[in-house]
Coordinates of N, CA and C in Angstrom, one line a residue:
Chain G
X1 N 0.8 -1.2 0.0 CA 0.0 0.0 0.0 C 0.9 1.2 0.0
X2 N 0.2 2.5 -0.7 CA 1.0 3.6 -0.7 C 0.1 4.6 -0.1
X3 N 0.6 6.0 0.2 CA 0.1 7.1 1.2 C 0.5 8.1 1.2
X4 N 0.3 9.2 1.2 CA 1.0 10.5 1.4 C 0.0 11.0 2.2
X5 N 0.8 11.7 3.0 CA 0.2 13.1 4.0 C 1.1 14.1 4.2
X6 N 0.0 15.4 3.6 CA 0.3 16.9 3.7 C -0.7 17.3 5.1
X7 N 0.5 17.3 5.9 CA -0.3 17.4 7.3 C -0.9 19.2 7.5
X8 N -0.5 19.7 6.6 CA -0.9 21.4 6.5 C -2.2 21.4 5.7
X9 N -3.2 21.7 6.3 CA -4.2 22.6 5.2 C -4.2 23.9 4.7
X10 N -3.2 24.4 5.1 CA -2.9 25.8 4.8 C -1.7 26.3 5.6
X11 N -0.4 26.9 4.5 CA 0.4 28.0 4.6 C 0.2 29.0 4.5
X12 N 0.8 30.1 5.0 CA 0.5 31.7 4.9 C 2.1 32.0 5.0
X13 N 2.7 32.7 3.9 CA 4.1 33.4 4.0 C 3.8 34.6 3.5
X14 N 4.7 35.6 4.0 CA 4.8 37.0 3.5 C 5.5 37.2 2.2
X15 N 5.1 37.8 1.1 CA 6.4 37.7 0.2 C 7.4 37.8 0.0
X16 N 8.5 37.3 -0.6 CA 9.6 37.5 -0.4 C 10.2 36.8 0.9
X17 N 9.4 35.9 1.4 CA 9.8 35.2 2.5 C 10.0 33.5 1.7
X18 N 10.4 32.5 2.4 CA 10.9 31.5 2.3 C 10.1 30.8 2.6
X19 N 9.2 29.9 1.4 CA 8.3 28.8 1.9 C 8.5 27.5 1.9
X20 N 7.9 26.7 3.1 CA 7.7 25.1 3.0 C 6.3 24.8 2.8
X21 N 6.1 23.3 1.7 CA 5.1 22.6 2.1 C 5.2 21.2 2.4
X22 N 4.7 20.6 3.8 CA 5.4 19.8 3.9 C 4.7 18.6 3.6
X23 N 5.4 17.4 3.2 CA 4.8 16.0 2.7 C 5.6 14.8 3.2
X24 N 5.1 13.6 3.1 CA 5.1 12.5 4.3 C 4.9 11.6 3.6
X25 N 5.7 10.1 3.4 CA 5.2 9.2 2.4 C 5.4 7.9 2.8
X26 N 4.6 7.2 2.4 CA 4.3 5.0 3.2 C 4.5 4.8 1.8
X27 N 5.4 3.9 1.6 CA 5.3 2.8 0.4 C 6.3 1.5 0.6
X28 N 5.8 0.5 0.1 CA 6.6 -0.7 0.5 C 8.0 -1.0 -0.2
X29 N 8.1 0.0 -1.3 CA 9.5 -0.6 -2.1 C 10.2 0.8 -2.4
X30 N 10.9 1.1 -3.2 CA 11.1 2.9 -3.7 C 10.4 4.0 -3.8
X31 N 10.1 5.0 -3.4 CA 9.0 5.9 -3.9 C 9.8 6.8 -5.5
X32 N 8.5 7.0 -6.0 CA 8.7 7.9 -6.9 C 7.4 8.9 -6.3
X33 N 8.7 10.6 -6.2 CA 7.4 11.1 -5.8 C 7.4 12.6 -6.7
X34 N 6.1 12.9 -6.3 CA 6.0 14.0 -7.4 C 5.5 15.6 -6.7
X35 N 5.3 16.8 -7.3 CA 4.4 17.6 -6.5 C 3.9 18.3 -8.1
X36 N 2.8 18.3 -7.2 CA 1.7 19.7 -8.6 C 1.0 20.7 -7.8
X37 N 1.3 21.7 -8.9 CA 0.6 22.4 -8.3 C -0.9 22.7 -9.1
X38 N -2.2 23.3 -8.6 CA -3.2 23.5 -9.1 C -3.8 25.0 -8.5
X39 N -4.1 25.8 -9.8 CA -4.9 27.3 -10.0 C -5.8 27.6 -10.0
X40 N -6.6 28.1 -9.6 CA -7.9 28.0 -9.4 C -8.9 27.8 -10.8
X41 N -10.1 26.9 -10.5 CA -10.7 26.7 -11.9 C -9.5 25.9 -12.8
X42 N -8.4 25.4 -12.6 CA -7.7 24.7 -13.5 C -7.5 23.3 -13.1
X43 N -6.8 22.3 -14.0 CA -6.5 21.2 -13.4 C -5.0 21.4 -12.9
X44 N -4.1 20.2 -12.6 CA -3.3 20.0 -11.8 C -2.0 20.2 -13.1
X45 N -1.2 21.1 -12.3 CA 0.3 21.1 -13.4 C 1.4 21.1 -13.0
X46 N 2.5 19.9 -13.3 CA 3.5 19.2 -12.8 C 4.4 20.1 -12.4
X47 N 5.2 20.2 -11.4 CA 6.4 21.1 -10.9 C 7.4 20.2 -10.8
X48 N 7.8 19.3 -10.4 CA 8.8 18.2 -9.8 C 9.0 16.6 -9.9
X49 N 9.7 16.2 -9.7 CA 9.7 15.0 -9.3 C 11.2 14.4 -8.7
X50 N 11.1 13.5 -7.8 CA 12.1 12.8 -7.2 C 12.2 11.6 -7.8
X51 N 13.1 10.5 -9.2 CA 13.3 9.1 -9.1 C 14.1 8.7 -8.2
X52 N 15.3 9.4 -8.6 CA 16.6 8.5 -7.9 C 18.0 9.7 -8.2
X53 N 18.7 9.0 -7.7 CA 19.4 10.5 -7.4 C 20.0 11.2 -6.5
X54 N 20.1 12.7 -6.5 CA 20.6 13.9 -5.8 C 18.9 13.9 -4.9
X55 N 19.3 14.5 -3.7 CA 17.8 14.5 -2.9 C 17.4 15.5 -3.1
X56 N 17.8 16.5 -3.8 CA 17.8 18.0 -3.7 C 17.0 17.6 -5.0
X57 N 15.8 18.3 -6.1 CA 15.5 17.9 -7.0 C 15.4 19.6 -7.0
X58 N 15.3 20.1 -8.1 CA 14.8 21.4 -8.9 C 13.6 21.3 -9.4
X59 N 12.7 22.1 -9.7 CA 11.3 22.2 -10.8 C 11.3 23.9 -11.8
X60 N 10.2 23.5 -12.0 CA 9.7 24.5 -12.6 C 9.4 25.7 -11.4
X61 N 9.1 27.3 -12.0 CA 9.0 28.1 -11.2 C 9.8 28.6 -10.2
X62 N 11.1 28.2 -10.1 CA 12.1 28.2 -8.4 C 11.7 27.6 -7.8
X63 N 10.8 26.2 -7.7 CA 10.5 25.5 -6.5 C 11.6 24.3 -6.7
X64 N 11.4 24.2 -5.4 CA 12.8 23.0 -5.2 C 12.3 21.9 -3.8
X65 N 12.3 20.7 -4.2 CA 12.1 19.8 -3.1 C 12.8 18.9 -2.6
X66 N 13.3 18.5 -1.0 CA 14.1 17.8 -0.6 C 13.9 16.3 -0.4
X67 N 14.7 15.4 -0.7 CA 13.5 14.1 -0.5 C 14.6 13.6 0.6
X68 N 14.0 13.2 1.8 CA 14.4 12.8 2.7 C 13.9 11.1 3.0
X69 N 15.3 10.3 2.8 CA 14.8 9.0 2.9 C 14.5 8.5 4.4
X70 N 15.0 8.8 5.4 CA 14.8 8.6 6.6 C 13.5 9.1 7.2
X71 N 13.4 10.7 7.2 CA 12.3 10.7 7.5 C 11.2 10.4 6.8
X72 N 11.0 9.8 5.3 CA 10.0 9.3 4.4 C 9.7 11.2 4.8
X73 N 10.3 11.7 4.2 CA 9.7 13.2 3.6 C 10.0 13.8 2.7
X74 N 9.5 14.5 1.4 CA 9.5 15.2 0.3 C 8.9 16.9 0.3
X75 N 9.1 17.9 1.1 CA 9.0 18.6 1.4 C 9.1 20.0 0.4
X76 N 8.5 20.5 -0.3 CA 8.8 21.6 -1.5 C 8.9 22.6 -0.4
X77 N 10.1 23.3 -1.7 CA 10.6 24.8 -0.7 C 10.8 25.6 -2.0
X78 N 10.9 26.8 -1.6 CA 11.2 28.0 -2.6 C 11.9 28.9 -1.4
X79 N 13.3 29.7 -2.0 CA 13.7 30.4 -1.1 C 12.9 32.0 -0.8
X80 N 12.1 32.1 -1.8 CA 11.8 33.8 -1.8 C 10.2 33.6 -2.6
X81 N 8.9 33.6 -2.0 CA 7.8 33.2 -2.3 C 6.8 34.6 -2.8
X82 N 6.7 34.6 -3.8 CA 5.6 35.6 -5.0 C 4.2 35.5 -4.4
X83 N 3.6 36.4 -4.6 CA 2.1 36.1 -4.3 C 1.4 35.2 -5.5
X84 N 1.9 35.3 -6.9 CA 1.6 34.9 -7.5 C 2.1 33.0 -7.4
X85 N 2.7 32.9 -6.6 CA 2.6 31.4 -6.0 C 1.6 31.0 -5.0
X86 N 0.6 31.8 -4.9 CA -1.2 31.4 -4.5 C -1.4 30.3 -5.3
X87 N -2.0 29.2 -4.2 CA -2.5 28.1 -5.5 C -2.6 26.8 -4.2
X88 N -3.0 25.9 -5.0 CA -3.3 24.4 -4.4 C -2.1 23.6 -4.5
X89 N -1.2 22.8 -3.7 CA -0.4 22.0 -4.1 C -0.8 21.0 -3.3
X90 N -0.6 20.0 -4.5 CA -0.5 18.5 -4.2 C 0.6 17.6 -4.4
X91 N 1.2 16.7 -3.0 CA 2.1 15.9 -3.6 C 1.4 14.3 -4.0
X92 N 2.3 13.5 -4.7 CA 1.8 12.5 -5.1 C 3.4 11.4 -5.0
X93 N 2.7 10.3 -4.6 CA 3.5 9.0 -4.6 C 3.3 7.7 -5.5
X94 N 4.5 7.1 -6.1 CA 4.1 5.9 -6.9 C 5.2 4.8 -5.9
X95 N 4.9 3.7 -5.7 CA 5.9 2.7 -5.6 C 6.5 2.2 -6.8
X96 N 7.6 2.2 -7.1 CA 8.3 1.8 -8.4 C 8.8 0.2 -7.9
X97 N 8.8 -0.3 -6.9 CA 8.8 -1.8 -6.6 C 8.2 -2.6 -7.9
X98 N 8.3 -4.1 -8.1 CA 8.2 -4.7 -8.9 C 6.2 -5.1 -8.5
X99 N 6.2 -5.2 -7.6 CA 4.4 -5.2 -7.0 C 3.7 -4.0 -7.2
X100 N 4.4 -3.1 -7.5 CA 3.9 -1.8 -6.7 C 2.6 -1.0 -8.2
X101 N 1.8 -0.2 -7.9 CA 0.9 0.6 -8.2 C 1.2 1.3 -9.2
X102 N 1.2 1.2 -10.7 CA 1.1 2.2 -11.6 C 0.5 3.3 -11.2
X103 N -0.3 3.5 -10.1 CA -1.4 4.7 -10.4 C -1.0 5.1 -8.5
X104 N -0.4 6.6 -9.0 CA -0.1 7.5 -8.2 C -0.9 7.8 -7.3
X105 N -0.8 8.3 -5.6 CA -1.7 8.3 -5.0 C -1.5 9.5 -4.5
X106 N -2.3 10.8 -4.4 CA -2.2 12.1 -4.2 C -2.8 12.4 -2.6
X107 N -1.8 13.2 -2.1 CA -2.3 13.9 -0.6 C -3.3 14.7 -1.1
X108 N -4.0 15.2 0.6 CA -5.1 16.2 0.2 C -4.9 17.4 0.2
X109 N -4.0 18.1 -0.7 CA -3.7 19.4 -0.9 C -3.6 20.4 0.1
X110 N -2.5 21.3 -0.1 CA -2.1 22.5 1.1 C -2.6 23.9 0.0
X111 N -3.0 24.7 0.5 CA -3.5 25.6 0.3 C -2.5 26.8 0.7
X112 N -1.4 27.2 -0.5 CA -0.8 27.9 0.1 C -1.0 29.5 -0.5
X113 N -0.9 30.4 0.7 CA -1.5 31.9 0.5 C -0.1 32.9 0.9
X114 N 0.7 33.4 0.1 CA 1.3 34.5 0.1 C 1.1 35.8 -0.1
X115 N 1.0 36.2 1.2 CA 0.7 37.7 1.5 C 1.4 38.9 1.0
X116 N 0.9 39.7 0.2 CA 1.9 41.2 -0.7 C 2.8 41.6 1.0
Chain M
X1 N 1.6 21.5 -28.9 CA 0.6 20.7 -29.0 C -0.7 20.6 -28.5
X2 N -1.6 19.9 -28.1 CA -3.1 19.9 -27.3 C -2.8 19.1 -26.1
X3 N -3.3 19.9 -25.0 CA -3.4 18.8 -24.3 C -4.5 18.2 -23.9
X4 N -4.4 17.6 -22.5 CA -6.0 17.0 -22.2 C -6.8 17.6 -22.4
X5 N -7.6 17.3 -23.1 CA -9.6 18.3 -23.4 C -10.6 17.0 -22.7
X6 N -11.1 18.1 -21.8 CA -12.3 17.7 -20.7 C -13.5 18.3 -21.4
X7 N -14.7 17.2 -21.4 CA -16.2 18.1 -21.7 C -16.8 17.4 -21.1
X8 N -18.3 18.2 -20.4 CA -18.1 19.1 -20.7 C -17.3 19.9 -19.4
X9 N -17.0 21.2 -19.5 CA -16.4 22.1 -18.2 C -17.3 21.8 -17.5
X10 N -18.5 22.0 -17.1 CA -19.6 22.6 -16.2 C -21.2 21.4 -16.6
X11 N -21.3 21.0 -15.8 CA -22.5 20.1 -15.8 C -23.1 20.0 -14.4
X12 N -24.9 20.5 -14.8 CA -25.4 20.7 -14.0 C -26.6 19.8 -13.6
X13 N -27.1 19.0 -13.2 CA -28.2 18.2 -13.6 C -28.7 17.9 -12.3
X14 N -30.2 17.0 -12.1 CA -31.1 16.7 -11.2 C -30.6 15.4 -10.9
X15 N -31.3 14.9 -9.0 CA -30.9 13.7 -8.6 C -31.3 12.6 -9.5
X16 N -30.7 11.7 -10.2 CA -31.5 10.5 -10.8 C -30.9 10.3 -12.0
X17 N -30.5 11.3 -12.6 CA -30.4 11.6 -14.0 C -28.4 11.0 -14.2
X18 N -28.8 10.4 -15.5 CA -27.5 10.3 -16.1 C -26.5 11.3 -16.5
X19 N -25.0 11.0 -16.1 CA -24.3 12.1 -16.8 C -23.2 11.2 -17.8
X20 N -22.4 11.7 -18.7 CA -21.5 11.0 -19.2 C -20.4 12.2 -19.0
X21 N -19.0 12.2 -18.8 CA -17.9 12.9 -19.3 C -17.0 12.3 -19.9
X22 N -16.3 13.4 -20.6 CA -15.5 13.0 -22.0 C -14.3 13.5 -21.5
X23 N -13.1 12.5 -22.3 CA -11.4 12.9 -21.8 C -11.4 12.8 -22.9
X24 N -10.4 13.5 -23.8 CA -9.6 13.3 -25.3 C -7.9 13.4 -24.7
X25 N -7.4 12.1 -24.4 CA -5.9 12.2 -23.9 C -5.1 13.3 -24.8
X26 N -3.6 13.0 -24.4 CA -2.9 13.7 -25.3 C -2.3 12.4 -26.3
X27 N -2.3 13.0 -27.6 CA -1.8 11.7 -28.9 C -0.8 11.0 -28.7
X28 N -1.0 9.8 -28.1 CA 0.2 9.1 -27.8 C 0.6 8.9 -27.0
X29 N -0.4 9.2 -26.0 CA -0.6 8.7 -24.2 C -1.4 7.4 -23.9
X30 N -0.6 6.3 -23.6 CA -1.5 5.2 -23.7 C -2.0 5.0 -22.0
X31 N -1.5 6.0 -21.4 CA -2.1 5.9 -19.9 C -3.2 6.6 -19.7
X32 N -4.3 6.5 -19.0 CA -5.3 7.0 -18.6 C -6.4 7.2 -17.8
X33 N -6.3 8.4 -17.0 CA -6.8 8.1 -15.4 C -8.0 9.0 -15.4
X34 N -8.5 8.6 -14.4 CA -9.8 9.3 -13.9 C -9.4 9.6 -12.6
X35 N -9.8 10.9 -12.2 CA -9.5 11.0 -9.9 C -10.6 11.7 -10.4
X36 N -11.3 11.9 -8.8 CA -12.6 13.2 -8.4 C -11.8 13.6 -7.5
X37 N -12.0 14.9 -7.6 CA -11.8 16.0 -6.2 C -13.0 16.7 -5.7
X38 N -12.9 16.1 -4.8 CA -14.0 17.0 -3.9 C -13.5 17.9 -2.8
X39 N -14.1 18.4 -2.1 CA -13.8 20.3 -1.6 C -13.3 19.1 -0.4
X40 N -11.9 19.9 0.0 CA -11.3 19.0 0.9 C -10.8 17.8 1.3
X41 N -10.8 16.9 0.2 CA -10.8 15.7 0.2 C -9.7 15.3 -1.0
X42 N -9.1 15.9 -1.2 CA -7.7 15.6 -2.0 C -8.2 15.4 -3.2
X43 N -7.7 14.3 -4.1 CA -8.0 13.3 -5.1 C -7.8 11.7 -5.3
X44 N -8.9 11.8 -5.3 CA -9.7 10.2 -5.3 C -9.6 9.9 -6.4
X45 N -8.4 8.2 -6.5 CA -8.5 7.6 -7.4 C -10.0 6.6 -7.9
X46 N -10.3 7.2 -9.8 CA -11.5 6.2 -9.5 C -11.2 5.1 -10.5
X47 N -9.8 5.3 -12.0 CA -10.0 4.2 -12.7 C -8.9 4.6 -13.7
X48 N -8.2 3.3 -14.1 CA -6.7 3.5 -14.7 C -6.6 2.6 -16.1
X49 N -6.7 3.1 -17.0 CA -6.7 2.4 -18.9 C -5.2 2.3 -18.7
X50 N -4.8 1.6 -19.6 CA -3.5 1.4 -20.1 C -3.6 0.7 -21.2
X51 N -3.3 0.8 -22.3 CA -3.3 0.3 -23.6 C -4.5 -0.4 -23.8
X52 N -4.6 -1.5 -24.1 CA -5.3 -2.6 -24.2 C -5.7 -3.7 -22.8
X53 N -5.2 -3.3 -22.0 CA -5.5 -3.9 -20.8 C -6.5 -3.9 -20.3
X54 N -7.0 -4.8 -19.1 CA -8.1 -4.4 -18.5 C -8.2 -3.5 -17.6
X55 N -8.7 -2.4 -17.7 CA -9.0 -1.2 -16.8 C -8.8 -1.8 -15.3
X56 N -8.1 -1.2 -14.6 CA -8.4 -1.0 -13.2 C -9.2 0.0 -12.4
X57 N -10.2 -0.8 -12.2 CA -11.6 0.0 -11.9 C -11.2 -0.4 -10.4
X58 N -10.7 -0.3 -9.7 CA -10.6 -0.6 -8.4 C -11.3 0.9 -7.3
X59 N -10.9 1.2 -7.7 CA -11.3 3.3 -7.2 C -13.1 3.6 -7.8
X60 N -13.9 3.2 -8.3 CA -14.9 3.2 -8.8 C -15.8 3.3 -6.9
X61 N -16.7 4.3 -6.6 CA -17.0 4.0 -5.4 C -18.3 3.0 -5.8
X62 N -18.9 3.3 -6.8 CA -19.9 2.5 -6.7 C -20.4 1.5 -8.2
X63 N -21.1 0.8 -8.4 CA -21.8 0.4 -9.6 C -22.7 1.2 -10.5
X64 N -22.8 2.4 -10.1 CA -23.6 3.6 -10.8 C -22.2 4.4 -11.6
X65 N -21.4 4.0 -11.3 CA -20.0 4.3 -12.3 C -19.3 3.6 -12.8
X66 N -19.2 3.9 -14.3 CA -18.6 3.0 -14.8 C -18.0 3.7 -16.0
X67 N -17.2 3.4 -16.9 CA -15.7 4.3 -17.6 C -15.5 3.0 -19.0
X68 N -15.2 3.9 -20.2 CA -14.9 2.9 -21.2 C -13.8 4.0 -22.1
X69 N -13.0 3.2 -22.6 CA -11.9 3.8 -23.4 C -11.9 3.3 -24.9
X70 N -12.5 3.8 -26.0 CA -12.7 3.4 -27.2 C -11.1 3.3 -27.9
X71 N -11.0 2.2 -28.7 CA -9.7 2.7 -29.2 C -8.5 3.3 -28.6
X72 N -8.3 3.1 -27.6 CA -6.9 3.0 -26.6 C -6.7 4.7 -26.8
X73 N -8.0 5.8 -27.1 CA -8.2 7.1 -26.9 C -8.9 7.9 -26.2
X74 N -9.8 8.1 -26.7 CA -10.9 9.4 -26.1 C -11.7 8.2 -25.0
X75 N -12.0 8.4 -23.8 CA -12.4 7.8 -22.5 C -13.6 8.6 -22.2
X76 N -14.8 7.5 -22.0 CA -15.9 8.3 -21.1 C -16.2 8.1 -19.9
X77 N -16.8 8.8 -18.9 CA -16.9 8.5 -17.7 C -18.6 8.8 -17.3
X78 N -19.5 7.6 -17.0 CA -20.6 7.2 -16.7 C -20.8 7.2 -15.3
X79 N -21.9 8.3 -15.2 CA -22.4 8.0 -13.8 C -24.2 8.0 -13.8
X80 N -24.6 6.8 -13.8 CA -25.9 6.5 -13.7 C -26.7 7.1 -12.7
X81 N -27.8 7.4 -12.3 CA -28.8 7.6 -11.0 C -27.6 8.5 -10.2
X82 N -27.5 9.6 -11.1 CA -26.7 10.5 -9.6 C -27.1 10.9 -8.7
X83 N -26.3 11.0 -8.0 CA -26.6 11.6 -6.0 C -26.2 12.6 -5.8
X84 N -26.7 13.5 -5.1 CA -25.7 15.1 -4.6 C -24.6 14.5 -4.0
X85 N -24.2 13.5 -3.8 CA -22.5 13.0 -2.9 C -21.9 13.0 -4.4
X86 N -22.8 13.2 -5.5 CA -21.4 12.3 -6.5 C -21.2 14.1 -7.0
X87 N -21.5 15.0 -6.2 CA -21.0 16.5 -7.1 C -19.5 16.6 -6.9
X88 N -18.5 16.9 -7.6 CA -17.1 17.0 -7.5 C -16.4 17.6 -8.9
X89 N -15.7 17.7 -8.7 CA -14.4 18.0 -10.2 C -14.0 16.5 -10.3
X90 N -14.5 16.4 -11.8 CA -13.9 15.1 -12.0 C -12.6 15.7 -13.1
X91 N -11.6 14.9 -12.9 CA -10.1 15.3 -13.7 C -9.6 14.1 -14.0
X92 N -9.2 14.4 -15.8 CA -9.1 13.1 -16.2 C -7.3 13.2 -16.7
X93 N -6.2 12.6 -16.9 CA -4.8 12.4 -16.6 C -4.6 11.8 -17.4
X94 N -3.3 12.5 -18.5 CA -3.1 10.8 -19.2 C -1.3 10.9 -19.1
X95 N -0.5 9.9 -19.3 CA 0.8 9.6 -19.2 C 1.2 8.9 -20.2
X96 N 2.9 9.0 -21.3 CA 2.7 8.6 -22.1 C 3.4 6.5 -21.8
X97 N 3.3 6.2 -20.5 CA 3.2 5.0 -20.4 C 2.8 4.7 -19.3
X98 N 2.0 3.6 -19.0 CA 1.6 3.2 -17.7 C 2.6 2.2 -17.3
X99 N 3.8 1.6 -17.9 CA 4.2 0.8 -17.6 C 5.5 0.9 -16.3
X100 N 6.0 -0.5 -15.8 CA 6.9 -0.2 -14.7 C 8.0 0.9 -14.7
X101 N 8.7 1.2 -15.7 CA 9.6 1.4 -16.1 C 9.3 3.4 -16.5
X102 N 8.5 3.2 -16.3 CA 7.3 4.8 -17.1 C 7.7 5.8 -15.0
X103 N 8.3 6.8 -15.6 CA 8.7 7.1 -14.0 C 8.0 8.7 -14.6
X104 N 7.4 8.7 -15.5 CA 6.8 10.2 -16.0 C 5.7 10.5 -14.9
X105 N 5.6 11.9 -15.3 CA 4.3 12.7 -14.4 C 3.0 12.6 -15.4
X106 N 2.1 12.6 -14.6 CA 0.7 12.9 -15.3 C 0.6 14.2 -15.8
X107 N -0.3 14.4 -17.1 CA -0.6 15.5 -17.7 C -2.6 15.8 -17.8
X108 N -2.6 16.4 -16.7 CA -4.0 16.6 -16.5 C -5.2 17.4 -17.2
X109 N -6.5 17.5 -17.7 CA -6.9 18.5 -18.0 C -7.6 19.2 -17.2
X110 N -8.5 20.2 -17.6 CA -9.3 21.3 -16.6 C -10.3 20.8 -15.7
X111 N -10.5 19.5 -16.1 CA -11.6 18.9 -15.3 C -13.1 19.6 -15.7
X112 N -14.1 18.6 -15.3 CA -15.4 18.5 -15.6 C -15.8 18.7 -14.0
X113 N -16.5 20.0 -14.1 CA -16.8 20.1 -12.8 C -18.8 19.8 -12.9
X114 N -18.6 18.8 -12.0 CA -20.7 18.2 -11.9 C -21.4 19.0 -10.8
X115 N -22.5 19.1 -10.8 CA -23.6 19.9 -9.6 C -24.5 19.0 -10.1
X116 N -24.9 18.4 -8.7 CA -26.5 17.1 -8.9 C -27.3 17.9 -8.0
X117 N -28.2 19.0 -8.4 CA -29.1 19.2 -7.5 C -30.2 18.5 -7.1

């Protein structure tokens, strides 16, 4: 079985300030994990992903996520946060194990709000 | 290129009544997903095509839903005798492989948002 939890329903940073969102992941073999973000009225649009690798991953926008194997955490950061980074983000997990789930399993979105 | 096209955006209908929604993947995406989002509740997987395979309907909540992929393309999504529980953003996802080895992201469309009054 796979899992994620975004234990935040909501961020608030000031602009120009340094944001976290943070994320938490169960899977029985390697994770492959992802984050999207989603705009209002739109559907969901890929920023990242972690296979294998540097833990540090880069995306689109300046966002940047750390994948932490120990703590099973994948946490997106940006060092200096736009208001125009208002939006819905969602992480998502796949187990890449030989058993494991083609079909990604998504947290219940953080709601992140940066203040002018 | 195009990407996912969802129809319709906005559907509004009465308890009981049939709805269908339409995915048109992107050309050459043999993966293909259905989730609902409901207000607070993340996204719910409800059903996963992959080529020629047999759909994994596993996420389906009930027997009043049910999903067909003509030609390994355009996918509809059937909900019989709707319920005001079944109102949500439905968002349909395609990838261009489902397979182990497929470590890609989903490419989502705007989603089909339903109201069952």
């Amino acid at each position: 079985a796979q899992s994620v939890a975004q234990p935040e329903d909501q961020v608030n940073v000031a602009e120009g300030n340094p944001l976290t969102v943070k994320c938490t992941y169960s899977v029985s073999g390697n994770p492959y994990l992802f984050w999207y973000v989603q705009y209002p009225n739109r559907g969901l649009q890929f920023l990242l992903k972690y296979i294998t690798g540097d833990n540090l991953v880069k995306g689109s926008y300046g966002f940047e996520a750390e994948f932490n194997k120990s703590q099973t955490s994948f946490h997106l950061k940006k060092p200096s946060a736009l208001v125009s980074d208002s939006a819905l983000y969602f992480c998502a997990v796949r187990d890449e194990s030989s058993g494991g789930s083609y079909i990604p399993t998504f947290g219940r979105g953080t709601s992140l709000i940066v203040h002018p | 290129g195009a990407g996912v096209s969802q129809s319709p955006s906005n559907k509004v209908t009465e308890k009981g009544k049939d709805v269908e929604l339409r995915c048109d993947p992107i050309s050459g995406h043999t993966a293909l997903y259905w989730y609902r989002q409901s207000l607070g509740q993340g996204l719910e997987f409800l059903i996963y095509f992959q080529g020629n395979s047999a759909p994994d309907k596993s996420g389906l909540p009930s027997d009043r839903f049910s999903a067909e992929r003509t030609g390994g393309s355009v996918s509809t999504l059937t909900i019989q005798r709707t319920q005001q529980e079944d109102s949500a953003v439905y968002l349909c996802a395609s990838s261009p492989r489902g397979s182990q080895t497929n470590t890609g992201e989903l490419f989502f469309g705007e989603g089909s948002r339903l109201t069952v009054l």
